[in-house]
Coordinates of C-alpha atoms (C1' of nucleotides) in Angstrom, one line a residue:
Chain V
L710 CA -23.7 -33.2 4.1
S711 CA -24.4 -31.0 1.1
D712 CA -27.4 -31.3 -1.1
L713 CA -25.3 -32.6 -3.9
A714 CA -23.9 -35.2 -1.7
N715 CA -27.3 -36.3 -0.7
S716 CA -28.5 -36.5 -4.2
L717 CA -25.4 -38.4 -5.3
D718 CA -25.7 -40.9 -2.6
Q719 CA -28.6 -42.4 -4.5
A720 CA -26.3 -43.3 -7.3
R721 CA -24.1 -46.4 -7.1
H722 CA -21.1 -45.6 -5.0
W723 CA -18.4 -47.0 -2.8
F724 CA -15.5 -45.9 -0.6
V725 CA -12.0 -45.7 -1.8
R726 CA -8.8 -44.7 -0.1
Y727 CA -5.7 -43.1 -1.4
H728 CA -2.5 -42.5 0.4
S729 CA -0.6 -39.3 0.4
R730 CA 0.7 -38.3 -3.0
Q731 CA -1.2 -41.0 -4.8
L732 CA -2.6 -40.2 -8.2
I733 CA -6.4 -40.4 -8.3
Y734 CA -6.6 -39.7 -12.0
D735 CA -4.4 -38.2 -14.6
E736 CA -5.1 -35.5 -17.2
G737 CA -6.5 -37.0 -20.4
E738 CA -7.9 -40.1 -18.8
A739 CA -11.5 -41.1 -19.6
A740 CA -13.8 -39.7 -17.0
N741 CA -15.9 -42.6 -15.6
A742 CA -16.5 -41.5 -12.0
I743 CA -16.9 -38.5 -9.8
F744 CA -15.7 -38.2 -6.3
R745 CA -16.6 -36.7 -3.0
I746 CA -14.0 -36.2 -0.2
R747 CA -14.8 -37.7 3.1
E748 CA -11.5 -37.2 4.7
G749 CA -8.2 -35.6 3.7
C750 CA -7.1 -33.2 1.0
V751 CA -6.9 -33.5 -2.7
R752 CA -5.2 -31.2 -5.3
L753 CA -6.1 -30.7 -8.9
Q754 CA -3.0 -29.9 -11.0
I755 CA -1.6 -29.5 -14.4
N756 CA 1.8 -30.7 -15.2
G757 CA 3.7 -28.5 -17.7
R758 CA 6.3 -30.1 -19.8
N759 CA 8.9 -27.7 -18.6
G760 CA 8.8 -29.4 -15.2
H761 CA 6.5 -26.8 -13.8
R762 CA 3.5 -27.9 -11.9
Q763 CA 0.5 -25.7 -11.6
I764 CA -2.0 -26.6 -8.8
V765 CA -5.4 -25.2 -9.7
A766 CA -7.4 -26.3 -6.7
F767 CA -7.2 -27.6 -3.2
L768 CA -10.2 -29.6 -2.2
F769 CA -11.4 -30.6 1.3
P770 CA -13.9 -32.8 2.9
G771 CA -17.4 -32.3 1.4
D772 CA -16.0 -31.2 -1.9
V773 CA -17.1 -33.0 -5.0
F774 CA -14.7 -33.2 -7.9
G775 CA -14.1 -35.0 -11.2
V776 CA -17.4 -33.8 -12.7
C777 CA -16.1 -34.1 -16.3
A778 CA -18.0 -35.3 -19.3
L779 CA -15.4 -37.1 -21.3
E780 CA -11.7 -36.5 -20.5
R781 CA -10.1 -35.5 -17.3
T782 CA -9.0 -31.9 -17.8
S783 CA -6.5 -32.0 -15.0
A784 CA -4.8 -34.5 -12.8
A785 CA -6.0 -35.2 -9.2
E786 CA -3.7 -36.3 -6.5
A787 CA -4.1 -36.9 -2.8
V788 CA -2.3 -34.4 -0.7
T789 CA -2.8 -36.4 2.5
D790 CA -4.1 -39.8 3.1
T791 CA -7.7 -39.5 2.0
E792 CA -11.0 -41.3 2.0
L793 CA -13.2 -40.7 -1.0
V794 CA -16.6 -41.7 -2.2
R795 CA -16.6 -42.8 -5.7
Y796 CA -19.7 -42.5 -7.8
S797 CA -20.0 -44.2 -11.1
M798 CA -20.5 -41.6 -13.8
Q799 CA -22.9 -43.9 -15.6
S800 CA -25.1 -44.2 -12.6
V801 CA -25.0 -40.5 -11.8
L802 CA -26.2 -39.7 -15.3
Q803 CA -29.0 -42.2 -15.1
L804 CA -30.1 -40.7 -11.9
S805 CA -29.9 -37.2 -13.2
A806 CA -32.5 -38.0 -15.8
H807 CA -35.0 -38.3 -12.9
S808 CA -33.8 -35.6 -10.7
R809 CA -33.8 -32.1 -11.9
E810 CA -32.3 -31.0 -8.6
L811 CA -29.3 -33.2 -9.2
V812 CA -28.7 -31.6 -12.6
V813 CA -28.7 -28.1 -11.1
Q814 CA -26.3 -29.2 -8.4
L815 CA -24.0 -30.9 -10.9
I816 CA -23.9 -27.8 -13.1
Q817 CA -23.4 -25.7 -10.1
S818 CA -20.5 -27.9 -9.0
A819 CA -19.0 -27.8 -12.5
N820 CA -19.5 -24.1 -12.5
G821 CA -17.8 -23.6 -9.2
Q822 CA -14.8 -25.3 -10.6
F823 CA -14.8 -22.7 -13.3
N824 CA -15.2 -19.9 -11.0
H825 CA -12.1 -20.8 -9.0
P826 CA -9.4 -21.1 -11.7
A827 CA -10.8 -18.0 -13.5
H828 CA -10.2 -15.9 -10.4
H829 CA -7.0 -17.8 -9.9
V830 CA -5.7 -16.4 -13.1
E831 CA -6.5 -12.9 -12.1
H832 CA -4.7 -13.3 -8.8
V833 CA -1.6 -15.0 -10.1
A834 CA -1.3 -12.5 -12.9
H835 CA -2.0 -9.3 -11.1
L836 CA -1.1 -9.6 -7.4
P837 CA 2.3 -9.2 -5.9
A838 CA 3.8 -12.1 -4.1
A839 CA 2.9 -11.0 -0.6
E840 CA -0.8 -10.4 -1.4
R841 CA -1.0 -13.7 -3.2
V842 CA 0.2 -15.5 -0.2
L843 CA -2.0 -13.6 2.1
W844 CA -5.0 -14.3 -0.1
F845 CA -4.2 -18.0 -0.1
L846 CA -3.7 -18.2 3.6
T847 CA -6.9 -16.4 4.3
W848 CA -8.8 -18.6 1.9
L849 CA -7.3 -21.7 3.5
A850 CA -8.1 -20.6 7.0
H851 CA -11.6 -19.8 5.9
R852 CA -12.0 -23.0 4.0
Q853 CA -10.9 -25.0 7.0
G854 CA -13.3 -23.1 9.2
R855 CA -10.8 -21.9 11.7
R856 CA -8.1 -19.3 12.0
T857 CA -5.3 -21.6 11.4
G858 CA -4.4 -23.8 8.5
E859 CA -2.0 -26.5 7.6
T860 CA 0.2 -25.9 4.6
V861 CA 2.8 -27.8 2.7
R862 CA 5.3 -25.3 1.4
R863 CA 5.9 -26.8 -2.0
D864 CA 2.3 -27.1 -2.8
V865 CA 1.5 -23.5 -1.8
G866 CA 4.3 -22.4 -4.2
D867 CA 2.9 -24.4 -7.0
F868 CA -0.5 -23.0 -6.4
L869 CA 0.5 -19.4 -6.3
A870 CA 3.2 -19.8 -9.0
L871 CA 6.0 -18.7 -6.6
S872 CA 9.4 -20.3 -6.1
P873 CA 10.1 -21.8 -2.7
E874 CA 12.7 -19.1 -2.1
T875 CA 10.2 -16.3 -2.7
L876 CA 7.6 -18.0 -0.6
S877 CA 10.1 -18.3 2.2
R878 CA 11.0 -14.7 2.0
V879 CA 7.4 -13.6 1.9
M880 CA 6.5 -15.6 4.9
R881 CA 9.4 -14.1 6.8
E882 CA 8.0 -10.6 6.0
L883 CA 4.5 -11.5 6.9
K884 CA 5.7 -12.9 10.2
A885 CA 7.8 -9.8 10.9
G886 CA 4.8 -7.6 10.1
G887 CA 2.7 -9.6 12.5
L888 CA 0.2 -10.6 9.9
V889 CA 0.9 -14.3 10.3
S890 CA 2.0 -16.1 13.4
P891 CA 3.6 -19.5 13.2
R892 CA 1.8 -22.3 15.1
G893 CA 4.2 -25.1 15.2
R894 CA 5.8 -26.3 12.1
R895 CA 3.2 -26.1 9.3
A896 CA 0.3 -24.4 10.9
F897 CA -0.2 -20.7 11.2
A898 CA -2.6 -18.1 12.4
I899 CA -3.7 -15.0 10.5
R900 CA -4.2 -11.8 12.3
Q901 CA -7.8 -11.4 11.5
P902 CA -8.4 -7.7 12.1
L903 CA -5.5 -6.7 9.9
V904 CA -6.7 -8.9 7.1
E905 CA -10.1 -7.3 7.3
L906 CA -8.6 -3.9 7.3
R907 CA -6.7 -4.8 4.2
A908 CA -9.7 -6.2 2.5
G909 CA -11.5 -3.0 3.3
A910 CA -8.7 -0.9 1.9
E911 CA -8.7 -2.9 -1.3
A912 CA -12.4 -2.4 -1.7
A913 CA -11.9 1.3 -1.3
G914 CA -9.5 1.2 -4.2
E915 CA -6.3 2.1 -2.5
R916 CA -3.1 1.5 -4.3
P917 CA -1.5 -1.8 -3.6
E918 CA 1.9 -0.2 -2.9
E919 CA 0.6 1.5 0.3
S920 CA -0.7 -1.6 1.9
R921 CA 2.3 -3.6 0.9
Q922 CA 4.5 -1.4 3.0
N923 CA 2.8 -2.8 6.1
Y924 CA 4.4 -6.2 5.7
G925 CA 8.0 -5.2 5.8
Chain U
L427 CA -24.7 -27.0 -35.4
S428 CA -23.4 -28.8 -32.3
D429 CA -25.3 -31.4 -30.4
L430 CA -25.8 -29.1 -27.5
A431 CA -27.2 -26.4 -29.7
N432 CA -29.6 -28.9 -31.2
S433 CA -30.7 -30.0 -27.8
L434 CA -31.0 -26.5 -26.5
D435 CA -33.1 -25.3 -29.4
Q436 CA -36.0 -27.3 -27.9
A437 CA -36.0 -25.0 -25.0
R438 CA -37.6 -21.6 -25.0
H439 CA -35.3 -19.2 -26.8
W440 CA -35.0 -16.0 -28.8
F441 CA -32.5 -13.9 -30.6
V442 CA -30.7 -11.0 -29.0
R443 CA -28.2 -8.6 -30.3
Y444 CA -25.4 -6.7 -28.6
H445 CA -23.2 -4.1 -30.0
S446 CA -19.5 -4.0 -29.6
R447 CA -18.4 -3.5 -26.0
Q448 CA -21.8 -3.9 -24.6
L449 CA -22.1 -5.8 -21.3
I450 CA -24.1 -9.0 -21.6
Y451 CA -24.0 -9.8 -17.9
D452 CA -21.9 -8.8 -15.0
E453 CA -20.1 -10.8 -12.4
G454 CA -22.4 -11.5 -9.5
E455 CA -25.7 -11.2 -11.3
A456 CA -28.3 -13.9 -11.0
A457 CA -27.9 -16.4 -13.8
N458 CA -31.3 -16.8 -15.5
A459 CA -30.2 -17.6 -19.1
I460 CA -27.6 -19.3 -21.1
F461 CA -26.4 -18.1 -24.5
R462 CA -25.1 -19.4 -27.8
I463 CA -23.2 -17.3 -30.2
R464 CA -24.5 -17.1 -33.7
E465 CA -22.3 -14.3 -34.9
G466 CA -19.5 -12.2 -33.5
C467 CA -17.2 -12.6 -30.5
V468 CA -17.7 -12.5 -26.8
R469 CA -15.2 -12.3 -24.0
L470 CA -15.5 -13.5 -20.4
Q471 CA -13.6 -11.3 -18.0
I472 CA -12.9 -10.5 -14.4
N473 CA -12.4 -6.9 -13.4
G474 CA -9.9 -6.6 -10.6
R475 CA -10.3 -3.6 -8.2
N476 CA -6.8 -2.4 -9.0
G477 CA -8.0 -1.5 -12.5
H478 CA -6.6 -4.6 -14.0
R479 CA -8.9 -6.6 -16.3
Q480 CA -8.3 -10.3 -16.8
I481 CA -9.9 -11.8 -19.8
V482 CA -10.5 -15.5 -19.2
A483 CA -12.0 -16.6 -22.4
F484 CA -12.8 -15.5 -26.0
L485 CA -15.8 -17.2 -27.5
F486 CA -16.9 -17.6 -31.1
P487 CA -19.9 -18.6 -33.1
G488 CA -21.2 -21.9 -31.9
D489 CA -19.9 -21.5 -28.4
V490 CA -22.3 -21.8 -25.5
F491 CA -21.6 -19.7 -22.5
G492 CA -23.3 -18.6 -19.3
V493 CA -23.9 -22.1 -18.0
C494 CA -24.0 -21.1 -14.4
A495 CA -26.2 -22.4 -11.6
L496 CA -26.8 -19.3 -9.5
E497 CA -24.5 -16.3 -9.9
R498 CA -22.4 -15.2 -12.8
T499 CA -18.9 -16.0 -11.9
S500 CA -17.5 -13.6 -14.5
A501 CA -18.7 -10.8 -16.7
A502 CA -19.5 -11.3 -20.4
E503 CA -19.0 -8.5 -22.9
A504 CA -19.4 -8.4 -26.6
V505 CA -16.1 -7.9 -28.4
T506 CA -17.7 -7.2 -31.7
D507 CA -21.3 -6.7 -32.7
T508 CA -22.9 -10.0 -31.9
E509 CA -26.0 -12.0 -32.4
L510 CA -26.8 -14.5 -29.7
V511 CA -29.5 -17.0 -28.9
R512 CA -30.7 -16.6 -25.4
Y513 CA -32.2 -19.7 -23.7
S514 CA -34.2 -19.3 -20.5
M515 CA -32.4 -21.1 -17.7
Q516 CA -35.8 -22.3 -16.3
S517 CA -36.7 -23.8 -19.6
V518 CA -33.4 -25.5 -20.1
L519 CA -33.6 -27.1 -16.7
Q520 CA -37.1 -28.4 -17.3
L521 CA -35.9 -29.8 -20.6
S522 CA -32.9 -31.4 -19.0
A523 CA -35.2 -33.5 -16.8
H524 CA -36.3 -35.4 -19.9
S525 CA -33.1 -35.5 -21.9
R526 CA -30.1 -37.3 -20.4
E527 CA -28.2 -36.2 -23.5
L528 CA -28.7 -32.6 -22.7
V529 CA -27.4 -33.1 -19.2
V530 CA -24.2 -34.7 -20.4
Q531 CA -23.8 -31.9 -22.9
L532 CA -24.4 -29.2 -20.3
I533 CA -21.9 -30.7 -18.0
Q534 CA -19.4 -31.1 -20.8
S535 CA -19.9 -27.5 -21.6
A536 CA -19.5 -26.3 -18.0
N537 CA -16.5 -28.6 -17.8
G538 CA -14.9 -27.2 -21.0
Q539 CA -15.1 -23.8 -19.3
F540 CA -13.1 -25.2 -16.4
N541 CA -10.5 -26.7 -18.6
H542 CA -9.8 -23.5 -20.3
P543 CA -9.0 -21.2 -17.4
A544 CA -7.2 -24.0 -15.6
H545 CA -4.7 -24.2 -18.4
H546 CA -4.7 -20.5 -18.7
V547 CA -3.3 -20.2 -15.2
E548 CA -0.5 -22.6 -16.2
H549 CA 0.4 -20.6 -19.3
V550 CA 0.2 -17.2 -17.8
A551 CA 2.3 -18.3 -14.8
H552 CA 5.0 -20.3 -16.5
L553 CA 5.4 -19.2 -20.1
P554 CA 7.6 -16.3 -21.2
A555 CA 5.9 -13.5 -23.0
A556 CA 6.8 -14.6 -26.5
E557 CA 5.5 -18.1 -26.0
R558 CA 2.3 -16.8 -24.5
V559 CA 1.6 -14.7 -27.5
L560 CA 2.5 -17.5 -29.9
W561 CA 0.3 -19.8 -28.0
F562 CA -2.6 -17.4 -28.1
L563 CA -2.2 -16.6 -31.8
T564 CA -2.0 -20.3 -32.7
W565 CA -5.1 -21.0 -30.7
L566 CA -6.9 -18.1 -32.2
A567 CA -6.0 -19.1 -35.7
H568 CA -7.1 -22.7 -35.0
R569 CA -10.2 -21.6 -33.3
Q570 CA -11.2 -19.5 -36.3
G571 CA -10.5 -22.4 -38.6
R572 CA -8.0 -20.5 -40.7
R573 CA -4.4 -19.4 -40.7
T574 CA -5.1 -15.8 -39.9
G575 CA -6.9 -14.2 -37.0
E576 CA -8.3 -10.8 -36.1
T577 CA -7.0 -9.4 -32.9
V578 CA -7.6 -6.4 -30.8
R579 CA -4.4 -5.5 -29.1
R580 CA -5.7 -4.4 -25.8
D581 CA -7.8 -7.5 -25.4
V582 CA -4.9 -9.8 -26.2
G583 CA -2.9 -8.1 -23.6
D584 CA -5.5 -8.5 -20.9
F585 CA -5.9 -12.1 -21.9
L586 CA -2.3 -13.0 -21.6
A587 CA -1.6 -10.6 -18.7
L588 CA 0.9 -8.6 -20.7
S589 CA 1.2 -4.8 -20.9
P590 CA 0.5 -3.2 -24.3
E591 CA 4.1 -2.2 -24.6
T592 CA 5.4 -5.7 -24.0
L593 CA 2.9 -7.1 -26.4
S594 CA 4.0 -4.6 -29.0
R595 CA 7.7 -5.6 -28.5
V596 CA 7.0 -9.3 -28.7
M597 CA 5.0 -8.9 -31.9
R598 CA 7.9 -7.0 -33.4
E599 CA 10.2 -9.9 -32.5
L600 CA 7.9 -12.5 -33.8
K601 CA 7.6 -10.6 -37.1
A602 CA 11.3 -10.2 -37.3
G603 CA 11.7 -13.9 -36.7
G604 CA 9.2 -14.6 -39.5
L605 CA 7.0 -16.5 -37.2
V606 CA 4.1 -14.1 -37.7
S607 CA 3.3 -12.1 -40.8
P608 CA 1.0 -9.1 -40.7
R609 CA -2.0 -9.3 -43.0
G610 CA -3.5 -5.8 -43.1
R611 CA -4.2 -3.9 -39.9
R612 CA -5.3 -6.4 -37.3
A613 CA -5.0 -9.7 -39.1
F614 CA -1.9 -11.9 -39.2
A615 CA -0.7 -15.2 -40.4
I616 CA 1.3 -17.8 -38.5
R617 CA 4.1 -19.6 -40.1
Q618 CA 2.7 -23.0 -39.6
P619 CA 5.7 -25.3 -40.1
L620 CA 7.7 -23.4 -37.4
V621 CA 4.9 -23.6 -35.0
E622 CA 4.7 -27.3 -35.4
L623 CA 8.4 -27.6 -35.0
R624 CA 8.2 -25.7 -31.8
A625 CA 5.4 -27.7 -30.5
G626 CA 7.4 -30.8 -31.2
A627 CA 10.5 -29.4 -29.5
E628 CA 8.4 -28.6 -26.4
A629 CA 7.0 -32.1 -26.3
A630 CA 10.6 -33.4 -26.5
G631 CA 11.3 -31.5 -23.3
E632 CA 13.8 -28.9 -24.7
R633 CA 14.6 -25.9 -22.5
P634 CA 12.5 -22.9 -23.3
E635 CA 15.6 -20.7 -23.6
E636 CA 16.8 -22.5 -26.7
S637 CA 13.6 -22.1 -28.6
R638 CA 13.2 -18.5 -27.4
Q639 CA 16.4 -17.6 -29.2
N640 CA 14.7 -18.2 -32.5
Y641 CA 12.5 -15.2 -32.2
G642 CA 15.1 -12.5 -31.8
Chain Z
dC1405 C1' 23.5 -39.6 16.4
dG1406 C1' 24.0 -39.1 11.5
dA1407 C1' 22.2 -38.6 6.9
dC1408 C1' 19.1 -36.6 3.9
dA1409 C1' 15.6 -33.6 2.6
dA1410 C1' 13.3 -29.4 3.2
dC1411 C1' 13.7 -24.8 4.2
dT1412 C1' 16.2 -20.4 4.5
dT1413 C1' 19.4 -16.8 3.2
dG1414 C1' 22.3 -14.1 0.2
dA1415 C1' 23.8 -12.2 -4.4
dA1416 C1' 23.4 -11.6 -9.2
dC1417 C1' 20.6 -11.6 -12.9
dC1418 C1' 16.6 -11.1 -16.1
dT1419 C1' 12.0 -10.5 -17.7
dG1420 C1' 8.4 -7.6 -18.0
dA1421 C1' 6.4 -3.2 -16.0
dT1422 C1' 6.3 1.5 -15.8
dC1423 C1' 7.2 6.2 -17.3
dA1424 C1' 7.7 9.4 -20.9
dA1425 C1' 7.7 10.8 -25.5
dA1426 C1' 7.1 10.1 -30.5
dA1427 C1' 4.7 8.2 -34.6
dC1428 C1' 0.6 6.8 -36.3
dT1429 C1' -4.7 6.2 -36.6
dT1430 C1' -9.1 7.7 -36.3
dG1431 C1' -12.6 10.9 -36.0
dT1432 C1' -14.6 15.5 -36.4
dG1433 C1' -15.7 20.0 -38.1
dG1434 C1' -14.8 23.8 -40.9
Chain S
dC968 C1' -10.7 17.6 -48.5
dC969 C1' -7.8 19.2 -45.1
dA970 C1' -6.6 20.5 -40.4
dC971 C1' -6.7 19.5 -35.9
dA972 C1' -7.8 16.8 -31.7
dA973 C1' -8.1 12.4 -29.2
dG974 C1' -6.8 7.9 -28.7
dT975 C1' -3.6 4.0 -29.8
dT976 C1' 0.4 1.7 -30.9
dT977 C1' 5.3 2.0 -30.9
dT978 C1' 9.9 3.0 -29.1
dG979 C1' 13.3 4.0 -25.7
dA980 C1' 15.2 4.2 -20.9
dT981 C1' 14.8 2.9 -16.4
dC982 C1' 13.1 0.2 -12.6
dA983 C1' 11.7 -3.6 -9.6
dG984 C1' 9.9 -8.0 -8.4
dG985 C1' 10.8 -12.6 -8.6
dT986 C1' 13.8 -16.3 -10.3
dT987 C1' 17.9 -18.6 -10.2
dC988 C1' 22.1 -20.4 -8.4
dA989 C1' 24.8 -21.5 -4.6
dA990 C1' 25.7 -22.1 0.1
dG991 C1' 24.2 -22.5 4.7
dT992 C1' 20.7 -24.0 8.3
dT993 C1' 17.2 -26.5 10.3
dG994 C1' 14.4 -30.4 11.0
dT995 C1' 13.1 -35.3 10.5
dC996 C1' 13.6 -40.0 10.4
dG997 C1' 16.1 -44.1 10.4

DNA sequence: CGACAACTTGAACCTGATCAAAACTTGTGG
DNA sequence: CCACAAGTTTTGATCAGGTTCAAGTTGTCG
């Protein structure tokens, strides 16, 4: 249990459940609670009027989300069946008046949320499809603390701003290149040494073109 | 002066100046202060190893930035000569222990920073070049409280993830279509009625293609 | 087993990037 | 003040990555 979770648990809270695909809150709603994930996966997303959906974050057990002051700035939906802890915003604020630690942790949390989409912009804007996918898979595997990760195709596409077709093609290439091995239907394993090699190459400032050849 | 500024001013603070293009802080540095802009313009940016720079925010007088808990998650640079107020993080945190208002405002500020890049992803990923530019110009004009805005070409490109060439071409089209009128070297005016019309059309769910024809 | 949805594959297309060169600014020194 | 050099913005031509459309395949669930 994280520090923030510990601090928060002193505020008024209770458990809530959401089934897969259920809306937790919508963009623009009043923010009257913050959440912590106990079990499952949640996505934060922005729905464009042109039918495009942009997922800005995937959240996993232990993550705190919904730290908003007034309005929800994005929608939150359950990816899988989830169990959350819901903390009353009112109560959290009261508590924060007495706990400097909590304030730091809250700000840190809000800040982490900034960090993520900021870099997300950079990746989506400047990385070719294959690298975006690899970046995501690596992150996912890391985030889940193992070498493999569960993915739902459509969601990955909407996160990386790739069409399902492109994603499919890229995955084919990655498999052909041996960088990713399928593990059943939706799980996969990343060839760790290669990923590290790539990361090293990137840091050394090599041209993306060179490394991209490795996939095909 | 905003509420947050008022609250902050009770913390230890002093004025600092940065000249155009000067680094205020870099990504990864320890966060030991937060800033408020008195005069000038600041950009938050992420420098990709492939030489690409992604600007994630432009900030103007009154804006507070640098609300980070531990590490800087992006670099901050002065766009123009700027005058800032620098608040010691230590002092702010101490103060926040006594002022629930400040906590709310800090979180709100941190949250606003999240809001922005999250939507930024959506725009960069899903809008065609012309709409991106128009979106930015409209925002800029609105942000500066007038119909005209000062822009620096290169920065705009790095914000919208467009090459200078493309930006140039788009601007030509926009001028030809009468949507944007040059006002001297770097300033411009947006034809307000048309912008509103477009916004309305978007809300009504029209296909982007249709409206895009209007520019050419 | 059959129906439906999700995923995959192929082909054509299109937007924006890149490369290269010209026009224009800006700055500097005689 | 003019001439020249350096840097930007613009323009043109070409290229390529990713989207779209359409059809086929696979997998899932009733």
